[in-house]
Coordinates of C-alpha atoms in Angstrom, one line a residue:
M52 CA 0.0 0.0 0.0
N53 CA 1.4 3.4 -1.0
K54 CA 1.1 6.0 1.8
Q55 CA 1.5 9.6 0.7
P56 CA 4.1 11.7 2.7
P57 CA 2.8 14.8 4.5
S58 CA 3.0 18.0 2.6
I59 CA 5.9 20.5 3.3
S60 CA 3.5 23.1 4.6
H61 CA 1.9 20.5 7.0
S62 CA 5.4 19.5 8.3
L63 CA 6.4 23.1 8.8
S64 CA 3.2 23.7 10.8
L65 CA 3.9 20.7 13.0
I66 CA 7.5 21.9 13.6
A67 CA 6.3 25.4 14.5
L68 CA 3.7 23.9 16.8
V69 CA 6.3 21.8 18.6
L70 CA 8.6 24.8 19.0
L71 CA 5.8 26.9 20.4
L72 CA 4.9 24.2 22.9
L73 CA 8.5 23.7 24.0
L74 CA 8.8 27.5 24.6
S75 CA 5.5 27.5 26.6
S76 CA 6.7 24.5 28.6
F77 CA 10.0 26.3 29.4
T78 CA 8.0 29.4 30.4
R79 CA 5.7 27.3 32.6
A80 CA 8.6 25.7 34.3
L81 CA 9.9 29.1 35.4
A82 CA 6.6 29.9 37.1
E83 CA 5.3 26.4 37.9
R84 CA 3.0 25.9 40.9
H85 CA 4.6 24.2 43.9
E86 CA 2.8 21.0 44.9
R87 CA 3.2 18.7 47.8
A88 CA 4.9 15.6 46.4
V89 CA 5.1 12.0 47.6
E90 CA 8.9 11.8 48.0
R91 CA 10.3 10.5 51.3
W92 CA 7.3 8.7 52.7
R93 CA 3.8 7.6 51.6
P94 CA 0.7 7.0 53.8
L95 CA -0.8 3.6 53.4
H96 CA -3.7 3.7 55.9
Y97 CA -5.4 6.1 58.2
D98 CA -7.3 4.9 61.3
V99 CA -9.3 7.9 62.4
S100 CA -11.2 7.9 65.8
L101 CA -13.3 11.0 66.6
T102 CA -15.6 11.7 69.6
F103 CA -18.0 14.6 69.4
N104 CA -19.9 16.5 72.1
D105 CA -23.6 16.4 72.2
Q106 CA -24.2 19.5 70.0
L107 CA -21.6 18.4 67.4
S108 CA -19.8 21.7 68.0
E109 CA -16.5 20.3 68.9
I110 CA -14.3 17.1 68.7
T111 CA -13.7 16.3 72.4
T112 CA -11.1 13.6 71.6
A113 CA -9.4 12.5 68.4
R114 CA -6.8 10.0 67.5
T115 CA -5.4 9.3 64.0
V116 CA -3.0 6.4 63.5
I117 CA -1.1 6.7 60.2
N118 CA 0.6 3.7 58.7
I119 CA 3.5 5.0 56.7
L120 CA 5.8 3.4 54.1
I121 CA 9.3 4.9 54.0
L122 CA 10.5 5.6 50.4
K123 CA 14.1 6.7 50.9
D124 CA 17.0 5.9 53.3
E125 CA 17.9 8.0 56.3
V126 CA 14.5 9.6 56.8
K127 CA 14.7 11.4 60.1
T128 CA 11.5 13.4 60.2
I129 CA 7.9 13.0 59.0
D130 CA 6.2 16.2 57.9
L131 CA 2.4 15.9 58.2
D132 CA 0.0 18.5 57.0
F133 CA -2.1 19.6 59.9
G134 CA -4.2 22.6 60.9
E135 CA -4.6 24.5 64.1
M136 CA -6.3 22.0 66.4
P137 CA -4.5 21.4 69.8
V138 CA -2.2 18.4 69.8
D139 CA -2.2 16.2 72.9
A140 CA 0.4 13.7 72.1
I141 CA 2.4 12.1 69.2
N142 CA 3.8 8.6 69.2
V143 CA 6.0 6.7 66.7
G144 CA 5.0 3.2 67.4
S145 CA 4.7 3.1 71.2
T146 CA 7.4 5.7 71.7
P147 CA 6.5 9.4 72.4
A148 CA 8.0 11.6 69.7
H149 CA 9.3 15.1 69.6
Y150 CA 7.4 17.4 67.2
E151 CA 7.4 20.9 65.9
R152 CA 4.4 22.9 64.9
R153 CA 4.6 25.0 61.8
P154 CA 1.9 26.8 59.8
N155 CA -0.4 23.9 58.7
A156 CA 2.2 21.3 59.5
L157 CA 3.5 18.9 62.1
V158 CA 7.2 18.0 61.8
I159 CA 7.8 14.8 63.8
T160 CA 11.3 13.7 64.7
L161 CA 11.7 9.9 64.5
P162 CA 13.4 8.1 67.4
S163 CA 15.9 6.8 64.9
A164 CA 16.4 7.3 61.2
A165 CA 14.1 5.1 59.0
R166 CA 15.3 3.2 56.0
K167 CA 13.7 2.5 52.6
N168 CA 10.7 0.1 52.9
D169 CA 10.4 0.5 56.6
R170 CA 6.8 0.8 57.9
L171 CA 5.9 3.0 60.8
N172 CA 2.8 3.8 62.8
I173 CA 2.5 7.4 63.8
T174 CA -0.3 8.3 66.3
V175 CA -1.5 11.8 66.7
A176 CA -3.9 12.6 69.6
Y177 CA -5.7 15.9 69.4
H178 CA -9.0 17.7 70.0
G179 CA -10.9 20.9 69.3
R180 CA -12.9 22.6 66.6
P181 CA -11.5 22.4 63.0
K182 CA -11.0 25.7 61.3
D183 CA -12.0 24.1 57.9
G184 CA -12.5 20.8 56.2
L185 CA -15.0 19.4 58.7
V186 CA -18.0 21.7 58.7
L187 CA -19.8 21.8 62.1
T188 CA -23.1 23.6 61.5
A189 CA -26.9 23.3 61.6
D190 CA -28.5 21.4 58.8
K191 CA -31.4 22.8 56.8
D192 CA -33.8 21.8 59.6
G193 CA -31.7 23.6 62.3
K194 CA -30.3 20.4 63.7
P195 CA -26.6 20.0 64.6
S196 CA -24.5 18.3 61.9
A197 CA -20.9 17.5 61.0
T198 CA -19.9 17.0 57.4
G199 CA -16.5 16.6 55.7
D200 CA -15.9 19.0 52.9
N201 CA -12.2 18.8 52.0
W202 CA -11.5 19.7 48.4
P203 CA -8.8 20.6 47.3
D204 CA -6.5 20.3 50.3
R205 CA -8.5 21.0 53.5
V206 CA -8.7 17.6 55.1
H207 CA -5.6 18.4 57.1
H208 CA -7.6 20.7 59.2
W209 CA -9.1 17.7 61.0
I210 CA -7.0 14.7 59.9
P211 CA -3.2 14.9 60.0
C212 CA -2.1 13.6 56.6
L213 CA -0.2 14.1 53.4
D214 CA -2.8 16.4 51.8
H215 CA -2.3 15.9 48.1
P216 CA -4.4 13.8 45.7
S217 CA -1.6 11.6 44.7
A218 CA -1.1 10.4 48.3
K219 CA -3.9 7.9 48.2
A220 CA -4.5 5.6 51.1
T221 CA -7.1 3.4 52.7
V222 CA -9.0 4.7 55.7
S223 CA -11.2 3.5 58.6
F224 CA -13.3 5.6 60.9
Q225 CA -14.6 5.1 64.4
I226 CA -17.1 7.9 65.2
V227 CA -18.6 8.5 68.6
A228 CA -21.7 10.7 68.5
P229 CA -25.0 11.1 70.3
A230 CA -27.4 8.2 70.0
S231 CA -29.9 10.4 68.2
D232 CA -27.6 10.9 65.2
L233 CA -27.0 8.9 62.0
V234 CA -23.3 8.5 60.9
V235 CA -22.0 7.6 57.5
A236 CA -18.5 7.6 56.2
N237 CA -16.4 6.2 53.3
G238 CA -16.4 2.5 52.8
R239 CA -18.2 -0.5 54.2
F240 CA -20.4 -0.1 57.3
V241 CA -18.7 -2.3 59.9
G242 CA -21.1 -1.8 62.8
V243 CA -22.6 0.5 65.5
N244 CA -22.8 -0.1 69.2
H245 CA -23.2 1.7 72.6
T246 CA -20.0 3.0 74.0
S247 CA -21.2 2.1 77.5
K248 CA -24.5 1.5 79.3
A249 CA -24.0 4.8 81.2
T250 CA -23.9 7.1 78.2
A251 CA -26.2 8.0 75.4
L252 CA -23.4 7.7 72.9
M253 CA -23.0 5.4 69.9
R254 CA -19.8 4.3 68.2
W255 CA -20.0 3.9 64.4
S256 CA -17.4 2.1 62.4
Y257 CA -16.7 2.3 58.6
S258 CA -13.8 0.9 56.6
E259 CA -12.6 1.8 53.1
A260 CA -10.5 -1.0 51.7
V261 CA -9.2 0.6 48.5
P262 CA -6.9 3.7 48.4
I263 CA -8.7 7.0 48.0
P264 CA -7.4 10.6 47.7
P265 CA -7.3 12.5 51.0
Y266 CA -9.8 15.1 49.9
C267 CA -12.4 12.3 49.5
M268 CA -12.1 11.1 53.1
V269 CA -15.3 12.2 54.9
I270 CA -17.8 11.6 57.6
S271 CA -21.4 12.9 57.9
I272 CA -23.3 13.1 61.2
S273 CA -26.9 14.4 61.5
Q274 CA -30.3 13.8 62.9
G275 CA -31.6 13.2 59.4
A276 CA -33.3 10.4 57.7
L277 CA -31.9 7.3 56.1
V278 CA -33.9 6.5 52.9
E279 CA -33.4 3.2 51.1
P280 CA -34.3 3.1 47.3
K281 CA -37.1 0.8 46.4
I282 CA -35.0 -1.0 43.8
K283 CA -31.5 -2.0 44.6
D284 CA -29.2 -3.2 41.8
L285 CA -25.5 -3.2 41.4
S286 CA -24.3 -1.7 44.7
P287 CA -25.7 -0.9 48.1
L288 CA -27.3 2.5 47.6
S289 CA -28.8 4.8 50.3
Y290 CA -29.7 8.4 50.9
Y291 CA -29.0 10.4 54.0
V292 CA -31.1 13.6 54.0
P293 CA -32.5 16.1 56.4
Q294 CA -35.9 15.0 57.8
S295 CA -37.7 17.7 55.7
D296 CA -36.3 16.1 52.5
S297 CA -37.1 12.5 53.4
K298 CA -40.4 12.3 51.4
Y299 CA -38.8 13.7 48.2
A300 CA -35.4 11.9 48.4
S301 CA -36.4 8.8 46.4
Q302 CA -37.8 11.0 43.6
G303 CA -35.0 13.5 43.7
F304 CA -32.3 10.8 43.6
A305 CA -34.2 8.6 41.1
P306 CA -31.4 8.8 38.5
A307 CA -28.8 7.3 40.9
A308 CA -29.4 3.6 40.3
P309 CA -29.6 4.0 36.5
V310 CA -26.5 6.1 36.5
L311 CA -24.6 3.3 38.4
N312 CA -25.9 0.7 36.0
F313 CA -24.9 2.8 32.9
F314 CA -21.4 3.7 34.1
S315 CA -20.8 0.1 35.3
R316 CA -21.6 -1.2 31.9
T317 CA -19.8 1.6 30.0
I318 CA -16.6 1.9 32.1
A319 CA -16.1 -1.0 34.6
P320 CA -17.8 -2.3 37.7
Y321 CA -18.5 0.3 40.5
P322 CA -15.2 0.6 42.4
Y323 CA -16.4 0.9 46.1
E324 CA -18.3 -1.1 48.7
K325 CA -21.4 1.1 48.8
L326 CA -22.7 4.5 47.6
A327 CA -24.3 7.0 50.1
L328 CA -25.8 10.1 48.7
I329 CA -25.9 12.8 51.4
V330 CA -27.6 16.1 51.6
G331 CA -25.4 18.1 53.9
A332 CA -22.9 21.0 54.2
T333 CA -20.7 21.6 51.2
R334 CA -19.5 24.8 49.5
F335 CA -19.9 23.0 46.1
G336 CA -22.8 22.0 43.9
G337 CA -21.8 18.4 44.8
M338 CA -18.7 16.8 46.3
E339 CA -17.6 13.4 45.0
N340 CA -16.2 11.8 48.2
S341 CA -15.5 8.2 47.5
S342 CA -18.7 6.1 48.2
A343 CA -20.1 9.1 50.2
I344 CA -21.1 11.9 47.9
V345 CA -22.3 15.1 49.6
F346 CA -24.7 17.5 47.9
P347 CA -25.7 21.0 49.2
S348 CA -28.6 21.5 51.5
N349 CA -30.6 23.3 48.7
L350 CA -30.3 20.4 46.3
F351 CA -34.0 19.6 46.0
E352 CA -35.2 23.2 46.2
P353 CA -36.7 24.8 43.0
R354 CA -34.4 27.1 41.1
K355 CA -35.2 30.7 40.3
E356 CA -34.2 30.3 36.7
P357 CA -36.3 28.0 34.5
Q358 CA -34.9 24.6 33.8
A359 CA -35.9 21.8 31.5
T360 CA -37.5 18.7 33.1
S361 CA -36.1 15.2 32.7
R362 CA -38.6 13.2 30.7
R363 CA -37.2 10.0 32.2
F364 CA -37.2 10.9 35.9
N365 CA -39.6 13.9 36.2
I366 CA -37.1 16.1 38.0
R367 CA -35.3 19.2 36.8
Q368 CA -32.6 18.3 34.3
G369 CA -30.0 20.1 36.3
L370 CA -30.6 17.7 39.2
E371 CA -30.2 14.8 36.9
E372 CA -26.9 16.3 35.6
V373 CA -25.3 16.9 39.0
I374 CA -26.2 13.4 40.2
A375 CA -24.6 11.8 37.1
H376 CA -21.6 14.1 37.3
E377 CA -20.8 13.3 41.0
I378 CA -21.3 9.5 40.5
A379 CA -19.1 9.6 37.4
H380 CA -16.3 10.9 39.7
Q381 CA -16.4 7.6 41.5
W382 CA -14.5 6.2 38.5
F383 CA -12.7 9.3 37.3
G384 CA -11.2 11.5 40.1
D385 CA -11.7 9.0 43.0
S386 CA -10.6 5.6 41.6
V387 CA -8.4 7.1 38.9
T388 CA -7.0 10.3 40.4
E389 CA -5.1 13.0 38.7
K390 CA -1.4 12.8 39.6
T391 CA -1.0 16.5 39.9
W392 CA -3.5 19.4 40.0
S393 CA -2.4 20.3 36.4
D394 CA -4.4 17.2 35.2
L395 CA -7.6 18.1 37.0
W396 CA -9.5 17.8 33.7
L397 CA -9.0 14.0 34.0
S398 CA -11.5 14.3 36.9
E399 CA -13.7 17.3 36.1
G400 CA -13.7 17.0 32.3
F401 CA -14.5 13.3 32.5
A402 CA -17.3 13.8 35.0
T403 CA -18.8 16.5 32.8
Y404 CA -18.7 14.5 29.7
F405 CA -19.9 11.2 31.2
A406 CA -22.8 13.1 32.8
G407 CA -23.6 14.2 29.2
L408 CA -23.3 10.6 28.0
F409 CA -25.9 9.6 30.6
L410 CA -28.2 12.3 29.4
E411 CA -27.7 11.0 25.8
H412 CA -28.6 7.5 26.9
E413 CA -31.6 8.5 29.0
E414 CA -33.0 11.7 27.4
G415 CA -31.9 11.4 23.8
E416 CA -29.5 12.8 21.2
A417 CA -31.1 16.3 21.1
V418 CA -30.7 16.8 24.9
F419 CA -27.1 15.7 24.7
R420 CA -26.3 18.1 21.8
D421 CA -28.0 20.9 23.8
Y422 CA -25.9 20.0 26.8
M423 CA -22.7 20.1 24.8
K424 CA -23.7 23.4 23.1
H425 CA -24.2 25.1 26.5
A426 CA -20.9 23.6 27.7
A427 CA -19.2 25.2 24.7
E428 CA -20.8 28.6 25.4
R429 CA -19.7 28.6 29.0
Y430 CA -16.2 27.8 27.9
F431 CA -16.1 30.6 25.3
V432 CA -17.1 33.2 27.9
Y433 CA -14.3 32.0 30.1
E434 CA -11.7 31.7 27.4
H435 CA -12.4 35.3 26.1
E436 CA -11.5 36.5 29.6
R437 CA -8.5 34.2 30.3
R438 CA -6.4 32.2 27.8
A439 CA -4.7 29.3 29.5
P440 CA -4.0 25.7 28.7
V441 CA -6.1 22.9 30.2
F442 CA -2.9 21.6 31.7
D443 CA -2.5 24.5 34.0
A444 CA 0.7 24.3 36.0
D445 CA 0.8 28.0 37.1
T446 CA -2.4 28.9 38.9
E447 CA -1.6 29.0 42.6
D448 CA -5.2 29.3 44.0
L449 CA -6.5 25.8 43.5
F450 CA -10.1 26.9 43.7
K451 CA -9.5 28.9 40.5
L452 CA -8.9 25.6 38.7
L453 CA -12.6 24.9 39.1
N454 CA -13.2 26.6 35.7
P455 CA -14.6 25.9 32.3
N456 CA -11.2 24.9 31.0
N457 CA -11.2 21.8 33.2
Y458 CA -15.0 21.1 33.1
E459 CA -16.5 22.2 29.8
K460 CA -13.4 22.3 27.6
G461 CA -12.2 19.0 29.2
A462 CA -15.6 17.4 28.2
W463 CA -15.2 18.7 24.7
V464 CA -11.7 17.3 24.4
L465 CA -13.1 13.9 25.2
H466 CA -15.9 14.4 22.7
M467 CA -13.5 15.4 20.0
L468 CA -11.3 12.4 20.8
R469 CA -14.3 10.2 20.4
G470 CA -15.0 11.7 17.0
R471 CA -11.3 11.4 16.0
V472 CA -10.8 7.7 16.8
G473 CA -14.4 6.4 16.6
D474 CA -16.8 5.1 19.3
K475 CA -15.3 1.6 19.6
A476 CA -11.7 2.7 20.0
F477 CA -12.7 5.6 22.2
F478 CA -14.6 3.5 24.8
D479 CA -12.0 0.6 24.5
G480 CA -9.3 3.1 25.2
I481 CA -11.2 4.7 28.1
R482 CA -11.8 1.3 29.7
A483 CA -8.1 0.3 29.3
Y484 CA -7.0 3.7 30.8
Y485 CA -9.4 3.1 33.8
L486 CA -8.3 -0.5 34.4
A487 CA -4.6 0.4 34.2
H488 CA -4.8 3.2 36.7
R489 CA -7.7 2.1 39.0
N490 CA -7.1 2.9 42.7
S491 CA -4.0 4.9 41.6
T492 CA -3.1 8.1 39.7
A493 CA -2.8 9.1 36.1
T494 CA -1.7 11.8 33.8
S495 CA -2.8 13.2 30.4
E496 CA 0.0 11.2 28.8
D497 CA -1.4 8.0 30.3
L498 CA -4.8 8.8 28.7
R499 CA -3.1 9.6 25.4
A500 CA -1.2 6.3 25.4
A501 CA -4.3 4.3 26.1
L502 CA -6.3 5.9 23.3
E503 CA -3.4 5.6 20.9
K504 CA -3.1 1.9 21.6
A505 CA -6.8 1.3 21.2
S506 CA -7.1 3.2 18.0
G507 CA -3.7 3.1 16.3
V508 CA -4.0 6.9 15.8
D509 CA -1.1 9.2 16.7
L510 CA -2.6 11.8 19.1
R511 CA 0.5 13.8 20.0
E512 CA -0.5 16.8 17.9
F513 CA -4.0 16.7 19.3
F514 CA -2.9 16.7 22.9
A515 CA -0.2 19.3 22.2
R516 CA -2.8 21.7 20.9
W517 CA -5.8 21.0 23.0
I518 CA -4.3 20.1 26.4
Y519 CA -0.9 21.8 26.6
G520 CA -1.9 24.7 24.3
A521 CA -4.5 27.4 24.9
G522 CA -7.6 28.6 23.0
H523 CA -9.8 27.1 20.4
P524 CA -10.2 27.5 16.6
Q525 CA -12.0 30.7 15.5
Y526 CA -12.9 30.1 11.9
E527 CA -14.0 32.3 9.1
L528 CA -15.3 30.2 6.1
F529 CA -15.7 32.1 2.8
W530 CA -17.1 30.4 -0.3
T531 CA -17.6 31.5 -3.9
W532 CA -19.4 29.9 -6.8
N533 CA -17.9 30.1 -10.3
P534 CA -20.4 28.8 -12.9
T535 CA -19.1 27.1 -16.1
R536 CA -20.5 27.7 -19.6
T537 CA -21.6 24.1 -20.0
N538 CA -23.0 22.8 -16.7
G539 CA -22.5 23.3 -13.0
G540 CA -19.5 25.2 -11.7
T541 CA -16.7 25.3 -9.1
L542 CA -17.2 25.8 -5.4
A543 CA -14.2 27.4 -3.9
M544 CA -13.9 27.3 0.0
N545 CA -11.4 29.3 2.0
L546 CA -11.1 28.5 5.7
K547 CA -9.2 31.0 7.8
Q548 CA -8.3 30.6 11.5
V549 CA -8.2 34.0 13.2
Q550 CA -7.4 33.0 16.8
P551 CA -4.2 34.8 18.0
D552 CA -2.1 31.6 18.4
G553 CA -1.2 28.7 16.2
P554 CA -3.5 26.6 14.0
F555 CA -5.7 23.7 15.1
L556 CA -5.5 20.8 12.7
N557 CA -8.9 19.2 13.4
P558 CA -10.6 18.1 10.2
L559 CA -13.7 20.2 9.7
P560 CA -16.7 18.6 7.9
V561 CA -18.8 20.9 5.8
D562 CA -22.3 20.0 4.4
I563 CA -22.8 21.6 1.0
V564 CA -26.5 22.1 0.6
M565 CA -28.0 22.1 -2.9
P566 CA -31.6 21.9 -4.1
G567 CA -32.9 18.5 -3.0
R568 CA -29.7 17.1 -1.6
A569 CA -26.5 17.7 0.4
Q570 CA -22.9 16.7 -0.2
R571 CA -20.3 16.4 2.5
A572 CA -16.7 17.7 2.1
V573 CA -13.9 17.8 4.7
L574 CA -11.5 20.6 5.1
R575 CA -8.1 19.4 6.5
P576 CA -6.1 22.3 7.8
A577 CA -2.3 22.2 7.6
S578 CA -1.9 25.9 8.6
K579 CA -4.1 28.8 9.5
E580 CA -5.5 29.0 6.0
T581 CA -7.1 26.1 4.1
T582 CA -8.6 26.0 0.6
L583 CA -10.6 23.5 -1.3
S584 CA -12.3 23.6 -4.7
L585 CA -15.0 21.2 -5.9
H586 CA -16.8 20.8 -9.2
L587 CA -20.6 20.6 -8.6
A588 CA -23.5 20.2 -10.8
Q589 CA -25.5 22.9 -9.0
R590 CA -24.9 26.1 -7.1
P591 CA -25.1 25.5 -3.3
T592 CA -27.8 27.3 -1.4
E593 CA -25.8 27.2 1.8
L594 CA -22.8 25.7 3.6
R595 CA -23.2 24.1 7.0
A596 CA -19.9 23.9 8.8
D597 CA -19.4 21.0 11.2
P598 CA -23.1 20.1 11.2
D599 CA -22.6 17.3 13.8
A600 CA -20.8 19.6 16.2
T601 CA -17.6 17.6 16.3
V602 CA -15.2 20.5 17.0
L603 CA -15.1 23.0 19.8
K604 CA -15.1 26.2 17.8
E605 CA -16.5 29.6 16.9
I606 CA -17.2 30.0 13.2
S607 CA -18.8 32.4 10.7
V608 CA -19.8 31.3 7.1
K609 CA -20.1 33.9 4.4
A610 CA -20.9 33.6 0.7
Q611 CA -18.8 36.0 -1.4
N612 CA -21.0 36.0 -4.5

């Protein structure tokens, strides 16, 4: 088989793009955000014991035992992230240890230097009211509650830890709370019992057996209601809601079981022992804690702005979307976690796109297209204000990473990859990526490798432009019609890219509409200007650029005669 070599202009464009990306990588390196790294030691397991007072306004006693694996020789100190709660004692094994408090840190001196592959148990005893991370407040019914809300690096305010998403570990909780309260946490429910006959306190135990990122380690305590769905399917599913929401919870969370089914078939089996959906205290629209998702207290309240209604579940479509988004995180973000914050789109972009795929499955193609259209519009507004790559290594304020680059543009990157390699290769690649990095961490390059292996398509240029570069194509498509003396004529198309930076090389399909029929052509950019001429029997009435919405773009189409 004869394979035509690339054109000289195409090769020059690729060289220019590579040079641009190398320059931008060098610039990023000079200003790169500092992140906490797993270097000298790694947490393997946290055993967290907390006792609350009767109003849930304070932790009266706390003890966290951290099982640590030493990664290098001659480790003399362990530097834990920790907030401002008073420390009562610290032991290494059974030996009391000297420690130094620094801002948001505990530096513990080991009794003797540890060597590579040593394992240590460090016990931190403490008490008090956390400044952040664990929210002690009244629920929507005015009852005392306690809810973990840790993203991105706030869990250290109530659990001493290595507070970075790459430092995944297993965790168990023993929570002592008033007997009137319900307690739920990550992982399998182990049991509940009275602490003693003399007190009205109960001890609840949960155990998460697979490693999860520290920002996903949570508990929830309230005097709310436990609602069990009528139909249980793939995984133990339950709802923890304020009493005032108990009658609506089954209806409001109706998409949950179908979402679990759909993602388990599309990606892989659900990765955790149970799934609790909790209405509690979170600053976010939903927080994807592993096996214990927390939604805000106003989740079921009507919205001021009009919203479409889900035909399948008879709830507002926005509620269906957020439930699907947070459950999608159980696979992407929780089980497969971004190795650094720069790859946050591997969490948020995936959850955004897979929520859209669930809408496509349940509500139909038109709803999915509308969902992606609105995602594009939100991204365009953001990008016109701030041009930055999806892989953002510079932004210091991690909350500012919760932006349409990582959500909406990330979703569109996946959609374009699906279009580039085809449905079978795309989903085969996604499943391979998930299985290779399940219960661990991943990077954008890991995703690229999985999709390339599944499809046989070289995606280096695509990732260079869409992930490590900024912006999106802004097209101007001009066309002219030149009739011939005999019959028909020539359609000349000129596609210009007017964005301020380099070209995007995505193929752009164009439907040429003529009386009674349409013909498809594909423009294949090699630079910022692309031309194509076709002989046609009839003059087109219009040109429809990218009619199936396969490219994230802005475009104007103009006839010049």
